[in-house]
Coordinates of C-alpha atoms in Angstrom, one line a residue:
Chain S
X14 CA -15.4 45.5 -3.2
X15 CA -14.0 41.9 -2.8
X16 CA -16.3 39.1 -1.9
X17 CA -17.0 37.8 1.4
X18 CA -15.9 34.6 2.7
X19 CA -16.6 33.0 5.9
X20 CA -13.7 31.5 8.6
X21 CA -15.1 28.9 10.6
X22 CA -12.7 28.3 13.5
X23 CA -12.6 25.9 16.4
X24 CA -12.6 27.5 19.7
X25 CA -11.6 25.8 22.5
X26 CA -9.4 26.0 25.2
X27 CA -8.8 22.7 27.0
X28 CA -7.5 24.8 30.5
X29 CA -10.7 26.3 30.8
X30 CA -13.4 24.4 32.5
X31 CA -16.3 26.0 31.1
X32 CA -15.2 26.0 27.7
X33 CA -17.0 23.8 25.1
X34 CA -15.3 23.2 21.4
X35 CA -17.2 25.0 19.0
X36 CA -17.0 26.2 15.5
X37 CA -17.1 29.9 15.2
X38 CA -18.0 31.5 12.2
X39 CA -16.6 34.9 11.2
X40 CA -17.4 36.9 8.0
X41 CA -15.8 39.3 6.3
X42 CA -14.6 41.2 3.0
X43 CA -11.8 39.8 1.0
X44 CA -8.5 41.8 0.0
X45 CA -6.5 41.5 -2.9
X46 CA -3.9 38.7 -2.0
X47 CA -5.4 37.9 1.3
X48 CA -3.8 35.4 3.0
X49 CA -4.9 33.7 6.3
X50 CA -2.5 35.3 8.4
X51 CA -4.3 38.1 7.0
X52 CA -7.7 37.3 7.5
X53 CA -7.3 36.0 11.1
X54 CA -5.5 39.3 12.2
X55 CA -8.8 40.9 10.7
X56 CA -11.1 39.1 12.6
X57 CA -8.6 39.0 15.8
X58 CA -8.7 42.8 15.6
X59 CA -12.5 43.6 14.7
X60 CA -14.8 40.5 15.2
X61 CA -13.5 38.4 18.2
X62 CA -10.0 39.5 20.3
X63 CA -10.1 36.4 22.0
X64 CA -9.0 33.6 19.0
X65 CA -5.9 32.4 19.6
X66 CA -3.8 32.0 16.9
X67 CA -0.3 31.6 16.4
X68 CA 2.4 33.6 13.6
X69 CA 5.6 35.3 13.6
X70 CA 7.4 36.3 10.9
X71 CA 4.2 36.3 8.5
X72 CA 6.6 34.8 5.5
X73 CA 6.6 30.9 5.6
X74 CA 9.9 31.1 7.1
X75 CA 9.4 30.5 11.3
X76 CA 7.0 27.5 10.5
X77 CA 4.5 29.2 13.9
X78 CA 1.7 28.9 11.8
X79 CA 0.7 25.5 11.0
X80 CA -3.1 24.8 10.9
X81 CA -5.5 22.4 9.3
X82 CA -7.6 24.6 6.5
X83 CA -10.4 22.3 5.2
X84 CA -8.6 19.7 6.8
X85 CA -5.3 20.1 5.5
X86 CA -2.2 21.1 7.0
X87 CA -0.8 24.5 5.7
X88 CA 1.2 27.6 6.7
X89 CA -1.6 29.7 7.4
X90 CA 0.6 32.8 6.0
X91 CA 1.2 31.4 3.0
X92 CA -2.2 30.3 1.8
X93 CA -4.0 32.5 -0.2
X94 CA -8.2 32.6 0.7
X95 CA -8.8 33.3 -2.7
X96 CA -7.9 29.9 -3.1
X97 CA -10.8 28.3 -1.6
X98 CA -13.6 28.7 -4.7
X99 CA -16.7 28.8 -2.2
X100 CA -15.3 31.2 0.1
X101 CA -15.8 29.1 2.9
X102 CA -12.5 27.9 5.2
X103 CA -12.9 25.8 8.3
X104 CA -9.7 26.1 10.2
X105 CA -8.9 24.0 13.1
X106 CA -5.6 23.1 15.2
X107 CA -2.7 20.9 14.2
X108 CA -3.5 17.1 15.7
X109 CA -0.7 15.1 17.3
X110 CA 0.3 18.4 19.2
X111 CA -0.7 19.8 22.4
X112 CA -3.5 22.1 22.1
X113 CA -3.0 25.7 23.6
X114 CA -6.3 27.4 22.7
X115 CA -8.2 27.7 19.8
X116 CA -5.7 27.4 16.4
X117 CA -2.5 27.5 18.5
X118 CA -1.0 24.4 19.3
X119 CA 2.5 24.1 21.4
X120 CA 4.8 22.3 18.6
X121 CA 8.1 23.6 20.3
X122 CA 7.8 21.3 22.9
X123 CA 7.4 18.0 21.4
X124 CA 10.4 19.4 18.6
X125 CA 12.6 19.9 21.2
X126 CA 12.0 16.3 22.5
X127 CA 12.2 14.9 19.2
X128 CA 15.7 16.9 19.1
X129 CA 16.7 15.3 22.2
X130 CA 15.5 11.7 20.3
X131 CA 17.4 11.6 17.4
X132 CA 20.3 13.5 18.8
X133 CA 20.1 16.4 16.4
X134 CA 23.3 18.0 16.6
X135 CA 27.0 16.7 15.0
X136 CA 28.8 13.8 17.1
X137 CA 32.4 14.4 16.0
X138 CA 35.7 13.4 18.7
X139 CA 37.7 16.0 16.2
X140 CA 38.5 19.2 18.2
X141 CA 38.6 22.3 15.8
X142 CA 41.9 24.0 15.7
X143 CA 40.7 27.5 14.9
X144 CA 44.2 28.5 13.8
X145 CA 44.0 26.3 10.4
X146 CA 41.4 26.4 7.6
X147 CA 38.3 23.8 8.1
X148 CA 38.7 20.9 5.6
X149 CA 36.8 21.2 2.4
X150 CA 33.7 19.6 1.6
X151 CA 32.1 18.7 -1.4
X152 CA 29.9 21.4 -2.7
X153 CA 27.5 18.8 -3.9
X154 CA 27.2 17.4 0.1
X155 CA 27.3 20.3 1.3
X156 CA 24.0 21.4 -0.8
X157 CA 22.5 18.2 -0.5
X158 CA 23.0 18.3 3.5
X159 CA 21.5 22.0 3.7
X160 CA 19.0 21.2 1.2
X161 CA 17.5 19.0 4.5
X162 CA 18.4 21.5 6.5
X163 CA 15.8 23.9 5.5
X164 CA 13.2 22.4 8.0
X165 CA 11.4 24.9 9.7
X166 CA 10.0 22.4 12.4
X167 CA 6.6 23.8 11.3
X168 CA 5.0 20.6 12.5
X169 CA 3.0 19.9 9.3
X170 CA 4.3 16.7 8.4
X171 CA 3.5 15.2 11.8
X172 CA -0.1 16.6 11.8
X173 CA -0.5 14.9 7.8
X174 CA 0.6 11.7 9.1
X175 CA -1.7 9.3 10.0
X176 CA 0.8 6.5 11.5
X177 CA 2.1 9.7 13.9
X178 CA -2.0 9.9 14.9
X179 CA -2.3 6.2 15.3
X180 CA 0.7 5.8 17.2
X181 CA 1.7 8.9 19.1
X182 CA 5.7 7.6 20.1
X183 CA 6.2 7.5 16.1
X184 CA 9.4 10.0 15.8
X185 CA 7.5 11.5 12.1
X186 CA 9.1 12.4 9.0
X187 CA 11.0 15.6 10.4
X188 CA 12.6 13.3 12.6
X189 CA 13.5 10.7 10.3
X190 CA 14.5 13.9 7.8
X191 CA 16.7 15.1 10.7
X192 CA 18.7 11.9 11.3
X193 CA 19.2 11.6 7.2
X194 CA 20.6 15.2 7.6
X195 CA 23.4 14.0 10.2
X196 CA 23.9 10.9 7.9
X197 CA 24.5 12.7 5.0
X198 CA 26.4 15.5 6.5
X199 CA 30.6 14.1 6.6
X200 CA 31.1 16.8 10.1
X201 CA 29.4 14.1 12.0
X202 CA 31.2 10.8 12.7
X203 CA 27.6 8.8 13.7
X204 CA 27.9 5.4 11.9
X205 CA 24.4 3.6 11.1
X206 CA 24.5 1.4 13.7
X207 CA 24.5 4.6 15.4
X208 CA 21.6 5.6 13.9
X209 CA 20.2 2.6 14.2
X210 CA 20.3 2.6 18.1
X211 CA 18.2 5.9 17.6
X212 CA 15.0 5.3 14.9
X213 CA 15.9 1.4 14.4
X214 CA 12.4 0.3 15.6
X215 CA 8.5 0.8 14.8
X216 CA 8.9 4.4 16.6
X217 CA 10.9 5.3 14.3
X218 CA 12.2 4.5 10.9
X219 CA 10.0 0.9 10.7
X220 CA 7.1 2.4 12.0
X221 CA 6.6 4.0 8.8
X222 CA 3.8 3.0 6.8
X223 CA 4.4 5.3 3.4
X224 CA 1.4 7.4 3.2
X225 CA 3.4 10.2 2.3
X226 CA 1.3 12.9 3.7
X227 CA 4.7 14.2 4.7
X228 CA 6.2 14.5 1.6
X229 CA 2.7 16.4 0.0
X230 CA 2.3 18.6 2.4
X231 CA 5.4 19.7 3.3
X232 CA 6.1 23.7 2.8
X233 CA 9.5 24.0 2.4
X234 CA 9.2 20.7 -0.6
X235 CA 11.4 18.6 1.7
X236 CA 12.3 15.5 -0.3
X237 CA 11.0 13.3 2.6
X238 CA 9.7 10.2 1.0
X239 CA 13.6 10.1 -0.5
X240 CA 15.6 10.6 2.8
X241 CA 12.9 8.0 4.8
X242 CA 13.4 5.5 2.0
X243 CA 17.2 6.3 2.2
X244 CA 17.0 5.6 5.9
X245 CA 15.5 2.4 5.6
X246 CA 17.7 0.9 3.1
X247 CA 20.5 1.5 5.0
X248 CA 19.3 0.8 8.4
X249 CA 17.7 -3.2 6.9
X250 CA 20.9 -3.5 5.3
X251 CA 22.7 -3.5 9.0
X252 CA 23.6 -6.7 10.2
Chain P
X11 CA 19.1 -16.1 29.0
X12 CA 19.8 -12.8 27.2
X13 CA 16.5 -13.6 25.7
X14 CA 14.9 -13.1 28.9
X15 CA 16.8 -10.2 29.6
X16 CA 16.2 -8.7 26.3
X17 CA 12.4 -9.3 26.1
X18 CA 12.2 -8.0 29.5
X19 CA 14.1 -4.2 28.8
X20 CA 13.6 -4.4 25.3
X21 CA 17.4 -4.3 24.3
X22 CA 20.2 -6.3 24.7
X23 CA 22.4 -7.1 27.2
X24 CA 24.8 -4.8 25.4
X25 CA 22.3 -2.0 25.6
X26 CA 21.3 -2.4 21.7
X27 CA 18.3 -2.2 20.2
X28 CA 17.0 -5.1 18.7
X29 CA 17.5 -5.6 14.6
X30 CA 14.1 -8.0 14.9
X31 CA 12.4 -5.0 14.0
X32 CA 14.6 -4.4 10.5
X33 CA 13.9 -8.0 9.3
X34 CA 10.0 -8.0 9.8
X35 CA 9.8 -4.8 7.8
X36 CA 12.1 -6.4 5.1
X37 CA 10.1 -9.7 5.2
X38 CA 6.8 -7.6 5.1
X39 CA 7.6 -6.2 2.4
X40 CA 9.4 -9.3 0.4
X41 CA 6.2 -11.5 1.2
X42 CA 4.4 -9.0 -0.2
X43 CA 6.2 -8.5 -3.4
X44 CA 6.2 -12.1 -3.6
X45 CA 2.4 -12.6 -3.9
X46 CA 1.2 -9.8 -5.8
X47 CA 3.9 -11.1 -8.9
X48 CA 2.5 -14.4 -7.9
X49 CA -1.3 -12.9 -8.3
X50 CA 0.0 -11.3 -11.8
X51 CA 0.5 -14.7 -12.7
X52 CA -1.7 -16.6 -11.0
X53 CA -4.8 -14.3 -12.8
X54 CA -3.1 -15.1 -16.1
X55 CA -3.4 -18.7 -16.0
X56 CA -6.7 -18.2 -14.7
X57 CA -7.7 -16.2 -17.5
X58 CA -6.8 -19.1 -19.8
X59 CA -10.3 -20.2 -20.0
X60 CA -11.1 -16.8 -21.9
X61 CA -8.6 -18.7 -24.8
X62 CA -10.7 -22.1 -24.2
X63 CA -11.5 -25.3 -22.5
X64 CA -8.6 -27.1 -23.9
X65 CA -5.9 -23.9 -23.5
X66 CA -6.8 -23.5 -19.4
X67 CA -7.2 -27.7 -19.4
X68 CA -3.5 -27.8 -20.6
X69 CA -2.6 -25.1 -17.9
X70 CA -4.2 -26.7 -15.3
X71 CA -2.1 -30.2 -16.5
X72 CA 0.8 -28.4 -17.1
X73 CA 0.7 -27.7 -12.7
X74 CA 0.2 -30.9 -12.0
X75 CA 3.2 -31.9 -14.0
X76 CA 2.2 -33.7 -16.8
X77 CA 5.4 -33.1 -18.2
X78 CA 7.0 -35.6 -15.9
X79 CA 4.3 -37.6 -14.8
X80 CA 1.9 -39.5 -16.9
X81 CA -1.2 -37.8 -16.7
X82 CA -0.1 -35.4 -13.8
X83 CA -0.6 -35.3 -9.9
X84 CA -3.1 -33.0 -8.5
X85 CA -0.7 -33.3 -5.0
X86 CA 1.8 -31.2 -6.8
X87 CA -0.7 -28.4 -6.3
X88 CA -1.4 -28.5 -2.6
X89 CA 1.8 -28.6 -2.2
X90 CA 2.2 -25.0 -4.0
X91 CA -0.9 -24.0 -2.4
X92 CA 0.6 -24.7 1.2
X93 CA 3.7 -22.7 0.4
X94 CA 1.8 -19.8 -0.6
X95 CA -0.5 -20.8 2.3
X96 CA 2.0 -19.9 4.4
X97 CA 3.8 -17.3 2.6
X98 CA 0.1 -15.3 3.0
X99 CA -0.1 -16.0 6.8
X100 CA 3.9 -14.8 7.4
X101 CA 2.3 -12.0 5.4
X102 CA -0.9 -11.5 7.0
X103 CA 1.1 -11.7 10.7
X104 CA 3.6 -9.4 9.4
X105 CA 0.8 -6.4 8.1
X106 CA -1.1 -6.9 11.5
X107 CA 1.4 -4.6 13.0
X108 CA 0.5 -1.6 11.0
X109 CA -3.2 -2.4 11.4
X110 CA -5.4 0.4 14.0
X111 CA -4.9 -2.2 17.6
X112 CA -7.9 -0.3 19.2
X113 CA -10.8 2.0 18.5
X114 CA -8.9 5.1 19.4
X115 CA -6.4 4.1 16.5
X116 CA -9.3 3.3 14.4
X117 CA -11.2 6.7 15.4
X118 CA -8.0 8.7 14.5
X119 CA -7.1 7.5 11.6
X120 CA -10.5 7.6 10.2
X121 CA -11.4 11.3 11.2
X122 CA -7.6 12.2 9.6
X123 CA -8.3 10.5 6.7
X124 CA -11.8 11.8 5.4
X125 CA -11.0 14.8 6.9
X126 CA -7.8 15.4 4.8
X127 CA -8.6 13.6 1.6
X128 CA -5.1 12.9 0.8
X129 CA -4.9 9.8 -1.4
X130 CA -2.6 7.7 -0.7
X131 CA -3.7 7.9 3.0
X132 CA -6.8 6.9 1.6
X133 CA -5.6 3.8 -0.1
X134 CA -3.5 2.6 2.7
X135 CA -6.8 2.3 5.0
X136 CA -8.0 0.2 1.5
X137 CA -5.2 -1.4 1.8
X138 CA -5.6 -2.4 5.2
X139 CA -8.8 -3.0 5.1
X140 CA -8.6 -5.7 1.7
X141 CA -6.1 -7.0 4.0
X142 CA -8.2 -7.5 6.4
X143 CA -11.4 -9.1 4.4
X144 CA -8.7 -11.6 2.7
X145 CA -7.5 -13.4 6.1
X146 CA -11.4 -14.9 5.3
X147 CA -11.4 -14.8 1.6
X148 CA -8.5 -16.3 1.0
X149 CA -8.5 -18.4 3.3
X150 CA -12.1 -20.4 2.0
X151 CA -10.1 -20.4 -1.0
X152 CA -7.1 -21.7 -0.4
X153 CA -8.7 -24.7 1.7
X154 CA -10.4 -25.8 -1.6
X155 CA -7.5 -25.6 -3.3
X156 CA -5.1 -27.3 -1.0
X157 CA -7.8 -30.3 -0.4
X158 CA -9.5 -30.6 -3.7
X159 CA -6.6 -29.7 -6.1
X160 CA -8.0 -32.3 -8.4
X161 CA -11.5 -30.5 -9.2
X162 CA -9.5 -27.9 -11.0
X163 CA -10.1 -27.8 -14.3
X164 CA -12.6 -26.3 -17.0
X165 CA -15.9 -27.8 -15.5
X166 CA -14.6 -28.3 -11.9
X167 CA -14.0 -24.7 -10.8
X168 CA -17.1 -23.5 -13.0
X169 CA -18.9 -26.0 -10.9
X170 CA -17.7 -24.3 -8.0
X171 CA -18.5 -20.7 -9.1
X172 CA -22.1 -21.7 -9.8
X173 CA -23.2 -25.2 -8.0
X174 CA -21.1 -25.0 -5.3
X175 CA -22.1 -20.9 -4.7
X176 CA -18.7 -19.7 -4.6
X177 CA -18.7 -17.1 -7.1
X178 CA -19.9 -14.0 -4.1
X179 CA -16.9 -15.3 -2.5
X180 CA -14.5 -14.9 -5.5
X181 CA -15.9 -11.9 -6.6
X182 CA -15.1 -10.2 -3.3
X183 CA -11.9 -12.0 -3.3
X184 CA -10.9 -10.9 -6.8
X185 CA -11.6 -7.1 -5.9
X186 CA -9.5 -7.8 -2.6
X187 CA -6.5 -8.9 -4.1
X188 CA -6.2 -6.4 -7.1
X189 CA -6.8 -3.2 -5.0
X190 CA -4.8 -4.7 -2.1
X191 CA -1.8 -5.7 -4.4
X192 CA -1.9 -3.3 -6.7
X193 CA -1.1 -0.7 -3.9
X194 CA 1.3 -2.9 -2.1
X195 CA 3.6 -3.0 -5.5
X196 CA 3.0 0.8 -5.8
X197 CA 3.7 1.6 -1.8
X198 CA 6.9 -1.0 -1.9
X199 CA 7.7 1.2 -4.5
X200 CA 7.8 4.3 -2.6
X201 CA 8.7 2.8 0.2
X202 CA 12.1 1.2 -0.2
X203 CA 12.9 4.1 -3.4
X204 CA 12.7 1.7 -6.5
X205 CA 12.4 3.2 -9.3
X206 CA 13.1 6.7 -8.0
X207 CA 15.6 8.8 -10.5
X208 CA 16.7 11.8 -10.4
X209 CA 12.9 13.2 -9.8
X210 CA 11.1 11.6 -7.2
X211 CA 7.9 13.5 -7.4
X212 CA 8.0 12.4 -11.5
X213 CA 8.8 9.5 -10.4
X214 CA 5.4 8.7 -7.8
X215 CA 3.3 10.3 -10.2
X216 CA 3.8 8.4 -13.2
X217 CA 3.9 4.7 -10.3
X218 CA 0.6 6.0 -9.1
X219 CA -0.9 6.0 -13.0
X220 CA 0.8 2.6 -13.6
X221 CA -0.7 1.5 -10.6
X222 CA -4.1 2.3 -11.7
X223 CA -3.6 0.9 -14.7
X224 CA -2.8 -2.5 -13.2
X225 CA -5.6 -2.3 -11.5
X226 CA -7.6 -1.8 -14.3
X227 CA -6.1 -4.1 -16.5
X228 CA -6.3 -6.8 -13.9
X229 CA -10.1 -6.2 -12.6
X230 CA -11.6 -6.2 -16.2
X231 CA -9.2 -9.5 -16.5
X232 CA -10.5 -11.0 -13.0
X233 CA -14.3 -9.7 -14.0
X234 CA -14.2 -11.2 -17.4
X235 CA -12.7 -14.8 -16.1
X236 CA -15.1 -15.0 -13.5
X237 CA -17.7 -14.5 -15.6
X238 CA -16.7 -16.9 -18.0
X239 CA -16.5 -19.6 -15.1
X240 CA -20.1 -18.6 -13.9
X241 CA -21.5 -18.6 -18.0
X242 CA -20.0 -22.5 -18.0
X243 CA -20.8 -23.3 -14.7
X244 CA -24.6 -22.3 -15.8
X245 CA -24.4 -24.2 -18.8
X246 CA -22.5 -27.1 -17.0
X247 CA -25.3 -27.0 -13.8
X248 CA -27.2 -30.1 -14.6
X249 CA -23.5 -32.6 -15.3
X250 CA -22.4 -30.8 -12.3
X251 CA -19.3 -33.1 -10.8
X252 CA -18.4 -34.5 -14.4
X253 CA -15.2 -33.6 -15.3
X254 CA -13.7 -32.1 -18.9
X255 CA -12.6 -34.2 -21.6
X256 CA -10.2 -32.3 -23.9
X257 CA -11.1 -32.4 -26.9
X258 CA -7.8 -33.7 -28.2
X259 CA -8.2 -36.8 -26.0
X260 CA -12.0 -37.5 -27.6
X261 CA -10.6 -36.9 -31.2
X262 CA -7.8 -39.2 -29.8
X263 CA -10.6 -41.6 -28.4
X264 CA -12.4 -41.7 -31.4
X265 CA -9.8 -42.0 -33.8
X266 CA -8.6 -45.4 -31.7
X267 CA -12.4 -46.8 -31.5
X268 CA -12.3 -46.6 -35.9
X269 CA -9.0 -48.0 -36.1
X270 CA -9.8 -50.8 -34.0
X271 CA -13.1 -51.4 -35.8
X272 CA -11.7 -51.3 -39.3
X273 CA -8.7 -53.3 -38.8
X274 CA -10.6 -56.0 -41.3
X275 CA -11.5 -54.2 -43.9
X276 CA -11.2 -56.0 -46.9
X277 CA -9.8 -53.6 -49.4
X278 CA -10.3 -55.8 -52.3
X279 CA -13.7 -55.9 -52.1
X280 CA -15.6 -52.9 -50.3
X281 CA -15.3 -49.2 -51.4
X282 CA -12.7 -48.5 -48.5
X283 CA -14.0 -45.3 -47.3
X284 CA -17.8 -46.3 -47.4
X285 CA -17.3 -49.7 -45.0
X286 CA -15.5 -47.2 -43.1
X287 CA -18.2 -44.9 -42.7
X288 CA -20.7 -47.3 -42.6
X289 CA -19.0 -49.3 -39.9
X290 CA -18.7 -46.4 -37.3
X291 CA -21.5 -44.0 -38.6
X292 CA -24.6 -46.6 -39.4
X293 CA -26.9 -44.0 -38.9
X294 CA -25.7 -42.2 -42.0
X295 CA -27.1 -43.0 -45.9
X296 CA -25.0 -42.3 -48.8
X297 CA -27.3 -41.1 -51.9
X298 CA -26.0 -42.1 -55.4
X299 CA -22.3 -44.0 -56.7
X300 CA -19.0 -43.5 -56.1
X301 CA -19.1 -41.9 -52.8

């Protein structure tokens, strides 16, 4: 028989009226290689069906399941209970979102705006001609470029930074990530000044204040604290 | 007139942003690179009294350019002090911006911060917050120093730490500065990519145990000096005002006061070196011949 541990949750839905923000406690036995995706179900299935939570592909790989554990921000599928020594997890919502209910917070929304900010798709004036082979990149920018593109837009950099809770117009590291992304990648034809015109101010890349909560927290291992300081070198340099 | 039009949208008349933004984050960050290498070195001249008297004496000479005026000019240091004066308040204007502007900030930042114990967050709101405390610290400071450059000196700025009841001040001061700069150098590291390599992780951790170190290093350095000031300052309590004579300037007093005295020694008749003695010392018997 595993130990027991004990989920503390905050409950609270901010549509309701009558509802109050609470911590609710749940106990229950631990399974080999638990996760919290694990757990949660658990207690969604036999102790309360009404905490919200939110998951999809259960693998660290849809970025749905962002939470703070013990005040942390983590994919709740990929962290382990057996983890936490004491057996005790307090789980709360992701700040700088908007809250849903309970643990589920609506990070689409505010991805898709910063999408719409930084422009997040390739600004090129070449028109493919699908009847001759696409030019050839170099395998090393071509890794390097993907190697940003592995963001999963999980949201966990912009709930571990405190200048994005502070100030809630900052654009966060994904954006900043995403703009290095188009910088680095030779489809797009986006100059700095460009970029400039799109983080140059203390929304965006000079808002920054280096507390690298971003770069620590970060599930995918994002080199963040090299692209933003990347960013900024080139965008001061601009006359 | 584009200035009007600018400040009022908040772009130019071109429809581009502003590159205002770009500079004050470089000069933020070149101010404060300036000043914490200028605390490196200020605390090492400081620390000259730990060698002695004479060594932080001849420091403190050195400044006021004794090597191209005779006997120095205490002026030449408030004029240093007012550069770094305003170096600090192009600085201090400069950090403001990062500072929490409200209590909702405040409360934010705060709950995030104990709440996810993540330490560099941590030492940014020290940061900030030694930022904060020297607008006030430094500033008492620096007013001494840019009005009264002359009292610096052995004696003088123990006086200070002790008579004058400044030593809570620089001890507050002292443990401002080394936490606040010591962080700075290690965020502007960070920050701007210096130092980075092919690892960058490697690369932070091995800034962030330098950048204790310095800290260290430079508060057991600060704590030391300080206390040295405050032993002399004791010792020095009832002269309090009276200033330091090196000692090569007594043993060059001295030496001028016998030569004058024994320009008329008569070498053919007195034992040279007792009329000497017996001149300048008269309180002094000599037992038995031939001494």
């Amino acid at each position: 028989m595993g130990r027991m541990i004990t989920i503390k949750a905050l409950k609270y839905n901010p549509n309701s009226k009558v509802s109050r923000a609470h911590f609710a406690e749940y106990q229950l036995e631990e399974t080999d290689g638990m996760t919290l995706f694990v757990a949660l179900s658990k207690i969604r299935e036999e102790l309360d069906h009404d905490l919200s939570f939110d998951f999809v592909c259960r693998a660290g790989i849809c970025g749905s399941c962002g939470m703070m554990v013990n005040g942390t921000p983590k994919l709740a599928c990929r962290t382990l209970t057996r983890d936490y020594e004491n057996g005790v997890i307090q789980l709360m919502p992701m700040p700088a979102f908007k809250l849903i209910k309970d643990l589920s917070v609506n990070t689409g929304e505010w991805m898709e705006g910063m999408s719409k900010r930084v422009e997040s798709w390739v600004h090129t004036n070449e028109v493919p001609d699908f009847t001759k082979l696409e030019k050839p990149i170099d395998p090393q920018v071509a890794e390097d470029t993907f190697e940003l593109d592995r963001c999963v837009e999980c949201g966990i950099c912009v709930a571990a930074c405190g200048t994005k809770l502070m100030r809630p117009d900052f654009v966060g590291a994904v954006g900043l990530n995403r703009v290095a992304r188009f910088r680095m990648d030779p489809h797009d034809n986006r100059t700095d000044e460009d970029f400039y015109e799109l983080i140059g101010d203390d929304d965006g890349i000079f808002g920054c204040m280096s507390l690298l909560a971003c770069e620590d927290n970060c599930p995918k291992h994002l080199p963040l604290q090299s692209k933003i300081a990347y960013m900024r070198r080139k965008l001061v340099a601009l006359r | 007139m584009s200035n009007l039009i600018e400040g009022f949208l908040g772009k130019s008349v071109e429809g581009k942003k502003s590159r205002i933004p770009a500079k004050l984050d470089y000069w933020q960050s070149a101010t404060g690179l300036f000043l914490a290498l200028f605390m490196w070195g200020h605390m090492f001249f400081v620390s000259s009294i730990l060698v002695s008297k004479d060594f932080m004496y001849s420091v403190t000479k050195m400044f006021e350019g004794v090597s191209f005026i005779d006997g120095g000019n205490p002026f030449i240091v408030s004029v240093a002090v007012a550069i770094v004066l305003t170096i600090i308040i192009i600085h201090a204007v400069l950090g403001m911006r990062k500072f929490p502007a409200n209590y909702r900030q405040y409360r934010a930042f705060r709950t995030h911060m104990k709440m996810m114990e993540h330490e560099d967050t941590t030492l940014w709101f020290i940061q900030a917050f030694t930022g904060f405390a020297m607008f006030f610290l430094a500033s008492a400071h620096l007013f001494i120093m840019l009005t009264k450059p002359e009292t610096i000196g052995p004696f003088g700025s123990a006086d200070r730490m002790i008579t004058d009841w400044m030593w809570p001040i620089y001890l507050l001061l002292l443990l401002a500065v080394e936490f606040h700069g010591s962080i700075g150098l290690y965020r502007l590291s960070v920050k701007w990519g210096w130092f980075e390599g092919s690892d960058a992780k490697v690369t932070r951790a091995n800034l962030k145990k330098v950048k204790w170190a310095i800290t260290a290093f430079f508060l057991i350095l600060g704590l030391t000096t300080l206390a040295a000031y405050m032993k002399i300052g004791l010792e020095h309590r009832d002269h309090a005002g009276q200033r330091f004579q090196p000692t090569a300037m007594i043993i060059q007093h001295a030496n001028s006061i016998i030569y004058s005295k024994n320009q008329n020694i008569d070498m053919n008749t007195e034992t040279p070196f007792r009329a000497l003695v017996a001149r300048n010392f008269s309180g002094i018997h000599f037992q038995g011949k031939g001494v």
